[in-house]
Coordinates of C-alpha atoms and ligand atoms in Angstrom, one line a residue:
H20 CA -22.6 3.6 -37.2
A21 CA -25.1 2.1 -34.3
I22 CA -22.9 -0.8 -33.6
V23 CA -19.7 1.1 -33.5
R24 CA -21.3 3.5 -31.0
A25 CA -22.5 0.7 -28.8
M26 CA -19.0 -0.9 -29.0
I27 CA -17.5 2.5 -27.8
A28 CA -20.0 3.3 -25.2
A29 CA -20.0 -0.3 -23.6
P30 CA -17.4 -0.4 -20.7
V31 CA -14.6 -2.9 -21.3
A32 CA -14.8 -5.6 -18.5
L33 CA -11.2 -5.2 -17.0
H34 CA -11.3 -8.8 -15.7
A35 CA -10.4 -9.7 -19.5
R36 CA -7.0 -8.7 -18.2
R37 CA -6.4 -11.6 -16.3
A38 CA -4.9 -12.9 -19.8
D39 CA -2.0 -10.5 -19.0
F40 CA -0.9 -12.3 -15.6
P41 CA 0.6 -15.9 -16.3
A42 CA 0.2 -16.7 -12.7
L43 CA -3.5 -16.5 -12.7
C44 CA -3.6 -18.6 -15.9
R45 CA -2.0 -21.7 -14.5
P46 CA -3.7 -24.2 -12.1
V47 CA -2.6 -24.7 -8.4
N48 CA -2.9 -28.2 -7.2
G49 CA -4.5 -28.9 -10.4
L50 CA -7.3 -26.6 -9.9
P51 CA -7.9 -23.3 -11.4
L52 CA -6.7 -20.3 -9.2
I53 CA -9.1 -18.1 -7.7
Y54 CA -6.6 -15.5 -6.3
L55 CA -8.7 -13.1 -3.6
D56 CA -5.5 -12.2 -1.9
H57 CA -4.4 -9.0 -3.6
A58 CA -4.0 -7.0 -0.5
A59 CA -1.1 -9.1 0.9
T60 CA 0.6 -8.9 -2.5
S61 CA -0.6 -8.6 -6.2
Q62 CA 0.0 -10.8 -9.2
K63 CA 2.4 -9.5 -12.0
P64 CA 1.4 -8.7 -15.6
Q65 CA 3.7 -10.0 -18.2
V66 CA 4.9 -6.6 -19.1
V67 CA 6.2 -6.1 -15.9
L68 CA 7.9 -9.6 -15.8
D69 CA 9.5 -8.7 -19.2
A70 CA 10.7 -5.2 -18.0
L71 CA 12.2 -7.1 -15.0
M72 CA 13.9 -9.5 -17.4
T73 CA 14.9 -7.0 -19.8
A74 CA 16.4 -4.6 -17.0
Y75 CA 18.7 -7.6 -15.9
V76 CA 19.8 -8.6 -19.5
E77 CA 20.1 -5.0 -20.8
R78 CA 20.6 -2.7 -18.1
C79 CA 22.4 -4.5 -15.5
A80 CA 24.6 -2.1 -13.9
N81 CA 24.9 0.1 -10.8
V82 CA 23.2 3.4 -11.1
H83 CA 24.7 6.8 -10.5
R84 CA 28.3 5.6 -10.5
G85 CA 29.3 4.6 -14.1
V86 CA 30.4 6.5 -16.9
Y87 CA 29.9 3.7 -19.3
A88 CA 27.1 3.2 -21.6
L89 CA 25.3 0.5 -19.7
S90 CA 25.4 2.3 -16.4
E91 CA 24.1 5.6 -18.0
A92 CA 21.4 3.6 -19.7
A93 CA 20.5 1.9 -16.2
T94 CA 20.5 5.4 -14.4
R95 CA 18.3 7.1 -17.2
D96 CA 15.7 4.3 -16.8
F97 CA 15.9 4.3 -13.0
E98 CA 15.4 8.0 -12.8
A99 CA 12.8 7.9 -15.4
V100 CA 10.6 6.1 -12.7
R101 CA 10.9 8.9 -10.2
H102 CA 8.8 10.8 -12.9
K103 CA 6.5 8.1 -13.2
V104 CA 5.7 7.8 -9.7
C105 CA 5.0 11.6 -9.5
S106 CA 2.7 11.3 -12.4
L107 CA 0.9 8.3 -10.3
I108 CA 0.6 10.2 -7.2
D109 CA 0.5 13.8 -8.6
A110 CA 3.7 14.8 -6.8
P111 CA 5.2 18.3 -8.0
D112 CA 8.9 17.3 -8.0
P113 CA 10.8 14.1 -8.4
R114 CA 13.2 15.0 -5.9
G115 CA 10.5 14.1 -3.4
V116 CA 10.4 10.3 -4.5
V117 CA 12.7 8.2 -2.4
F118 CA 13.1 4.5 -3.5
T119 CA 12.8 2.1 -0.4
K120 CA 12.4 -1.8 0.2
G121 CA 8.6 -1.1 0.6
T122 CA 6.1 0.6 2.9
T123 CA 7.7 -1.1 5.9
E124 CA 11.1 0.5 5.1
S125 CA 9.4 3.9 4.4
L126 CA 7.8 4.2 7.7
N127 CA 10.9 3.0 9.7
L128 CA 13.0 5.8 7.7
L129 CA 10.2 8.3 8.4
A130 CA 10.1 7.6 12.1
H131 CA 14.0 7.6 12.5
S132 CA 14.6 10.7 10.6
L133 CA 11.5 12.7 11.7
G134 CA 12.1 11.6 15.1
Q135 CA 15.5 12.9 15.6
R136 CA 14.7 16.3 13.5
F137 CA 11.2 17.1 15.0
V138 CA 10.4 14.8 18.4
Q139 CA 11.4 16.3 21.8
P140 CA 10.8 14.6 25.1
G141 CA 7.2 15.6 25.9
D142 CA 6.1 15.6 22.4
E143 CA 3.2 13.4 21.1
V144 CA 2.8 11.3 18.1
L145 CA -0.6 10.1 16.9
V146 CA -1.6 6.9 15.2
T147 CA -4.8 5.3 14.7
Q148 CA -6.1 1.9 16.3
L149 CA -6.7 0.5 12.6
E150 CA -2.9 0.8 11.5
H151 CA -1.0 -2.1 10.2
H152 CA 1.8 -3.0 12.6
S153 CA 4.4 -1.3 10.2
N154 CA 2.7 2.0 10.9
V155 CA 2.6 1.4 14.6
V156 CA 5.9 -0.2 15.8
P157 CA 8.4 2.2 14.2
W158 CA 6.4 5.0 16.0
Q159 CA 6.4 3.1 19.3
V160 CA 10.0 2.4 19.1
M161 CA 11.0 6.1 18.3
A162 CA 8.6 7.6 20.8
K163 CA 10.4 5.4 23.6
Q164 CA 13.8 6.6 22.3
R165 CA 12.8 10.3 22.1
G166 CA 11.1 10.7 25.4
A167 CA 7.7 11.2 23.5
T168 CA 4.3 9.5 24.1
L169 CA 2.6 7.5 21.3
V170 CA -1.2 8.6 21.3
V171 CA -3.7 6.0 19.6
A172 CA -6.9 7.5 18.1
P173 CA -9.7 4.8 18.9
V174 CA -12.1 3.4 16.5
D175 CA -15.6 2.4 17.3
A176 CA -16.9 -1.3 17.6
Q177 CA -17.3 -1.3 14.0
G178 CA -13.9 -0.3 13.4
T179 CA -14.6 3.2 12.1
L180 CA -12.5 6.1 12.9
S181 CA -14.3 9.4 13.3
L182 CA -12.8 12.6 12.9
D183 CA -14.0 13.6 16.3
A184 CA -12.4 10.9 18.0
L185 CA -9.2 11.8 16.0
S186 CA -9.3 15.5 16.8
R187 CA -9.8 14.9 20.6
K188 CA -6.4 13.4 20.6
L189 CA -4.8 16.2 18.9
S190 CA -2.9 18.7 21.2
P191 CA -0.1 21.4 20.4
K192 CA 2.1 18.5 21.3
T193 CA 1.5 16.5 18.5
K194 CA 4.3 16.5 16.1
I195 CA 3.4 13.7 13.7
I196 CA 0.2 12.0 12.7
A197 CA 0.7 8.8 11.2
C198 CA -2.5 7.2 9.5
T199 CA -3.4 4.6 6.8
H200 CA -5.1 6.0 3.7
A201 CA -7.2 2.5 3.5
S202 CA -7.6 -0.4 6.2
N203 CA -5.9 -3.5 5.2
V204 CA -8.6 -5.5 7.4
T205 CA -11.8 -3.8 6.4
G206 CA -11.0 -1.5 3.4
A207 CA -12.3 1.4 4.9
L208 CA -10.9 4.5 3.4
M209 CA -9.9 7.3 5.5
D210 CA -11.0 11.2 5.2
V211 CA -7.2 11.8 4.8
R212 CA -7.9 15.2 3.4
S213 CA -9.8 16.2 6.5
I214 CA -7.1 14.4 8.8
C215 CA -4.0 16.5 6.9
Q216 CA -6.4 19.8 7.7
L217 CA -6.3 18.9 11.4
G218 CA -2.8 18.1 11.3
R219 CA -2.0 21.3 10.0
Q220 CA -4.1 23.5 12.5
V221 CA -1.9 22.0 15.4
G222 CA 1.4 22.3 13.5
A223 CA 1.7 18.4 12.9
L224 CA 3.2 16.6 10.2
T225 CA 1.2 13.9 8.3
V226 CA 2.4 10.6 7.3
I227 CA -0.1 8.6 5.0
D228 CA 0.5 4.7 4.6
G229 CA -1.0 4.4 1.3
A230 CA 0.0 0.5 0.7
Q231 CA -3.6 -0.5 0.5
A232 CA -5.1 2.5 -1.4
I233 CA -2.6 3.2 -4.1
P234 CA -3.6 0.0 -6.4
H235 CA -7.2 0.8 -6.2
L236 CA -7.8 4.6 -6.9
P237 CA -6.4 7.7 -8.2
V238 CA -4.3 9.5 -5.6
S239 CA -3.3 13.1 -5.6
V240 CA -0.7 13.9 -2.7
Q241 CA -1.3 17.6 -3.4
E242 CA -5.0 17.0 -3.0
L243 CA -4.7 15.1 0.1
G244 CA -2.5 17.8 1.6
C245 CA 0.1 15.1 3.5
D246 CA 3.4 15.7 4.2
F247 CA 4.6 12.1 3.5
Y248 CA 3.0 9.2 1.4
C249 CA 4.3 5.8 1.6
F250 CA 3.4 2.5 -0.7
S251 CA 5.1 -1.0 -1.8
A252 CA 5.6 -1.7 -5.4
H253 CA 4.5 -5.5 -4.9
K254 CA 0.8 -4.6 -4.1
L255 CA 0.7 -2.4 -7.4
L256 CA 1.4 -5.2 -9.8
G257 CA 5.0 -4.4 -9.2
P258 CA 8.1 -6.5 -8.2
F259 CA 9.0 -7.3 -4.6
G260 CA 11.8 -5.6 -2.7
V261 CA 10.9 -2.0 -3.7
G262 CA 8.8 0.8 -2.2
V263 CA 8.4 4.5 -2.3
L264 CA 8.5 7.4 0.1
W265 CA 7.3 10.5 -1.3
G266 CA 7.7 13.5 0.8
R267 CA 7.4 17.5 0.6
T268 CA 10.9 18.3 -0.7
A269 CA 11.1 21.5 1.8
I270 CA 10.8 19.2 4.8
L271 CA 12.9 16.1 3.0
D272 CA 15.6 18.7 2.6
T273 CA 16.0 19.5 6.3
M274 CA 15.8 15.8 7.7
P275 CA 18.9 13.7 8.6
P276 CA 19.6 10.4 6.7
W277 CA 18.3 6.9 8.1
Q278 CA 20.8 4.4 6.6
T279 CA 24.3 5.8 5.8
G280 CA 27.0 4.4 3.8
G281 CA 28.1 4.5 -0.1
A282 CA 25.8 6.7 -2.6
M283 CA 24.3 9.0 0.0
V284 CA 27.6 11.0 0.4
L285 CA 29.2 13.8 -1.4
S286 CA 32.6 13.4 0.5
V287 CA 34.0 11.4 3.3
R288 CA 36.8 12.4 5.4
E289 CA 38.2 10.2 8.3
T290 CA 35.9 11.5 10.9
E291 CA 32.9 13.1 9.2
S292 CA 31.1 13.2 5.8
D293 CA 29.0 15.3 3.8
Y294 CA 25.6 14.2 2.5
Q295 CA 24.2 14.2 -0.9
P296 CA 21.1 16.3 -1.4
I297 CA 17.5 14.5 -1.7
P298 CA 16.5 12.0 -2.6
Q299 CA 20.0 10.2 -2.9
R300 CA 20.6 11.1 0.8
F301 CA 18.1 8.6 1.8
E302 CA 19.3 6.0 -0.8
A303 CA 22.3 4.5 0.9
G304 CA 24.0 1.4 -0.9
T305 CA 23.2 -0.2 -4.3
Q306 CA 19.4 0.1 -5.1
A307 CA 17.1 -2.7 -6.6
V308 CA 17.8 -1.2 -10.1
A309 CA 15.9 -3.7 -12.1
E310 CA 12.9 -3.8 -9.6
V311 CA 12.6 0.0 -9.6
I312 CA 12.6 -0.3 -13.5
A313 CA 9.9 -2.8 -13.3
L314 CA 7.9 -0.6 -10.9
G315 CA 7.7 1.8 -13.7
A316 CA 6.4 -0.9 -16.2
A317 CA 3.5 -1.5 -13.5
I318 CA 2.9 2.2 -13.3
D319 CA 2.6 2.3 -17.3
Y320 CA 0.2 -0.6 -17.2
L321 CA -2.0 0.6 -14.4
Q322 CA -2.3 3.9 -16.0
G323 CA -2.8 2.5 -19.5
I324 CA -6.1 0.9 -18.1
G325 CA -6.7 4.1 -16.0
L326 CA -7.2 4.3 -12.4
P327 CA -10.6 5.8 -12.4
E328 CA -11.9 3.0 -14.4
I329 CA -10.3 0.5 -12.2
A330 CA -11.7 2.1 -9.2
K331 CA -15.2 2.3 -10.6
Q332 CA -15.2 -1.6 -11.8
E333 CA -13.6 -2.6 -8.5
D334 CA -16.3 -1.1 -6.5
A335 CA -19.1 -2.5 -8.6
L336 CA -17.6 -5.9 -7.8
L337 CA -17.0 -5.2 -4.2
Q338 CA -20.8 -4.2 -3.7
Q339 CA -21.7 -7.5 -5.7
A340 CA -19.5 -9.5 -3.5
K341 CA -21.1 -8.1 -0.3
Q342 CA -24.4 -8.8 -1.2
C343 CA -23.3 -12.5 -2.2
L344 CA -21.6 -13.0 1.0
R345 CA -24.5 -11.5 3.1
K346 CA -26.5 -14.6 2.0
V347 CA -24.2 -17.3 3.2
P348 CA -25.6 -18.6 6.6
G349 CA -23.7 -17.5 9.7
L350 CA -21.4 -15.3 7.8
R351 CA -20.9 -11.7 9.4
L352 CA -19.0 -9.0 7.5
L353 CA -16.8 -6.7 9.8
G354 CA -16.5 -3.2 9.2
S355 CA -19.1 -0.5 8.3
E356 CA -20.7 0.9 5.1
G357 CA -18.8 3.6 3.6
P358 CA -16.4 4.3 0.9
S359 CA -13.7 1.5 0.7
V360 CA -11.2 -0.4 -1.3
P361 CA -12.1 -3.7 -2.4
V362 CA -11.2 -5.5 0.8
I363 CA -13.6 -7.7 2.8
S364 CA -13.2 -8.9 6.3
F365 CA -15.7 -11.7 7.7
V366 CA -16.1 -14.3 10.4
L367 CA -18.2 -17.6 9.8
D368 CA -20.1 -18.5 12.8
G369 CA -18.6 -21.4 14.7
V370 CA -15.7 -21.8 12.1
H371 CA -11.9 -20.7 13.0
P372 CA -10.8 -18.4 10.2
H373 CA -7.7 -20.8 9.6
D374 CA -9.9 -23.8 9.0
V375 CA -12.1 -21.4 6.5
A376 CA -8.8 -20.3 4.7
T377 CA -7.4 -24.0 4.7
A378 CA -10.7 -25.6 3.5
L379 CA -11.0 -22.7 0.6
S380 CA -7.4 -23.6 -0.7
A381 CA -8.5 -27.4 -1.1
E382 CA -10.9 -25.7 -3.5
G383 CA -8.2 -23.7 -5.1
I384 CA -9.5 -20.2 -3.5
A385 CA -6.6 -18.2 -1.8
V386 CA -7.8 -16.0 0.9
R387 CA -6.1 -14.9 4.0
A388 CA -7.0 -15.5 7.6
G389 CA -5.8 -14.1 11.1
L390 CA -5.1 -10.9 12.3
H391 CA -3.7 -9.3 9.3
C392 CA -0.8 -7.5 11.2
A393 CA -3.5 -5.2 12.8
E394 CA -4.0 -6.6 16.2
P395 CA -4.9 -3.4 17.9
L396 CA -7.8 -3.0 15.4
F397 CA -9.1 -6.5 16.3
S398 CA -9.3 -5.8 20.1
A399 CA -11.8 -2.9 19.1
L400 CA -13.9 -5.4 16.7
G401 CA -14.1 -7.9 19.3
V402 CA -13.1 -10.9 17.3
R403 CA -9.9 -12.8 17.4
G404 CA -9.2 -12.8 13.8
S405 CA -11.2 -12.8 10.5
V406 CA -11.1 -14.1 6.9
R407 CA -10.2 -11.6 4.5
I408 CA -10.9 -11.6 0.9
S409 CA -9.2 -8.7 -1.2
L410 CA -10.3 -8.2 -4.7
S411 CA -8.8 -6.9 -8.0
F412 CA -10.1 -5.8 -11.4
V413 CA -9.3 -9.2 -12.7
N414 CA -11.6 -11.0 -10.3
T415 CA -14.9 -11.9 -11.6
I416 CA -18.4 -12.1 -9.9
E417 CA -18.5 -15.9 -10.8
E418 CA -15.2 -16.4 -8.6
I419 CA -17.1 -14.8 -5.8
E420 CA -20.2 -17.1 -6.5
R421 CA -17.7 -20.1 -6.3
L422 CA -16.2 -18.6 -3.0
C423 CA -19.7 -18.3 -1.5
T424 CA -20.9 -22.0 -2.3
S425 CA -17.6 -23.1 -0.9
L426 CA -18.4 -21.1 2.2
V427 CA -21.7 -22.3 2.5
Q428 CA -20.5 -26.0 2.2
I429 CA -17.7 -25.2 5.0
G430 CA -20.5 -23.7 7.2
V431 CA -22.4 -27.1 7.0
L432 CA -19.3 -29.2 7.5
F433 CA -17.9 -27.7 10.3
R434 CA -20.9 -27.2 12.7
Ligands
PLP19 N1 0.6 -0.8 5.5 C1 -0.7 -1.7 5.2 C2 -1.9 -0.8 5.2 C3 -0.4 -2.8 4.7 O1 -1.3 -3.6 4.3 C4 0.9 -3.5 4.3 C5 1.2 -4.8 4.1 O2 0.1 -5.6 4.0 C6 2.2 -2.7 4.8 C7 1.8 -1.4 5.3 C8 3.5 -3.4 5.0 O3 3.7 -3.3 3.6 P1 5.1 -4.0 3.2 O4 5.1 -5.6 3.8 O5 5.1 -4.2 1.8 O6 6.3 -3.2 3.6

């Protein structure tokens, strides 16, 4: 009994799940792959690849249009994923789940549609200095088109966004706050709940870019209190080409469509059309049916493990990784201490980040280098780029130790 109790009590090391990911089990250039770029895209477990293949073999039909069995089955499986998304983000109503191509498309849709509906000349839209370009450029374009002003809440020299700095930029003119849930450069988690509260106080809508948060922690849009939440399937163990825009149905209901054409209309006359109710109003054209179904498999897989357990084990690995990296001579971690997802940026004294990444690649270690589509943040950090490692529960401390050994050698070699 004691042995059984010990087995039950012992946490299962999630890195054993690596065996579920075929891409992580094959060598690259003859070397075992150490994949530390999950923030760019995650590798896909076999169950997701199987779901994708099965969808193409057994459900290859357009949704919502056919009355034959194949199309009905495809529609049923496709629509079931809206419910799975609701369970993933604790959303109350599947009508609030819109499928898009990814976070970028979700944010473009919002900038266009919310701009038309809510933004007048003289109004303000607030973003923060640590946004990914996907959560900056669409708002820049919209603000210009609507005669509004784009206001940027600054971060400090460590890349930290304080609520004070953000609230100083708010005013009754602020119509929209667009903010990331977690930085794709430093991993820092934003206090989204408080930001949404501040937004409500001035009557602003809140758009949260969840691309980097959703793979790593339990998310409840109801607890966060946001109006919109966006993410990409491909960073969530799912396929490329699919994303989600979740919105409060009461607001989505009043918003004009972005893309138009087939599937989003109820009736079309020669010079006018009536649109479908949400969510179809925002899903013009043929959808990525198989990919949406495979996103459903990715959600099932993650929920099968449990996001609280993923968060716990990834955070432990993150802390170990930081300790290990701090011992590398000449290495400086960017960002500050505080809650974060397992994403770390650093600079290695005297070595260009691209040289670091190239040298690591020769050792079979995949990391990102550069500005990570977040140029405004790098002006605040005062560096011209970084090396970024982004972890997942499939990584091990042995992989981090291999990384650190290589970094020590690279430092010696290049200096
Ligand atoms: N937002 C953040 C925080 C990101 O990290 C990324 C991608 O790296 C995006 C948005 C854009 O995601 P996608 O390219 O999947 O549209």
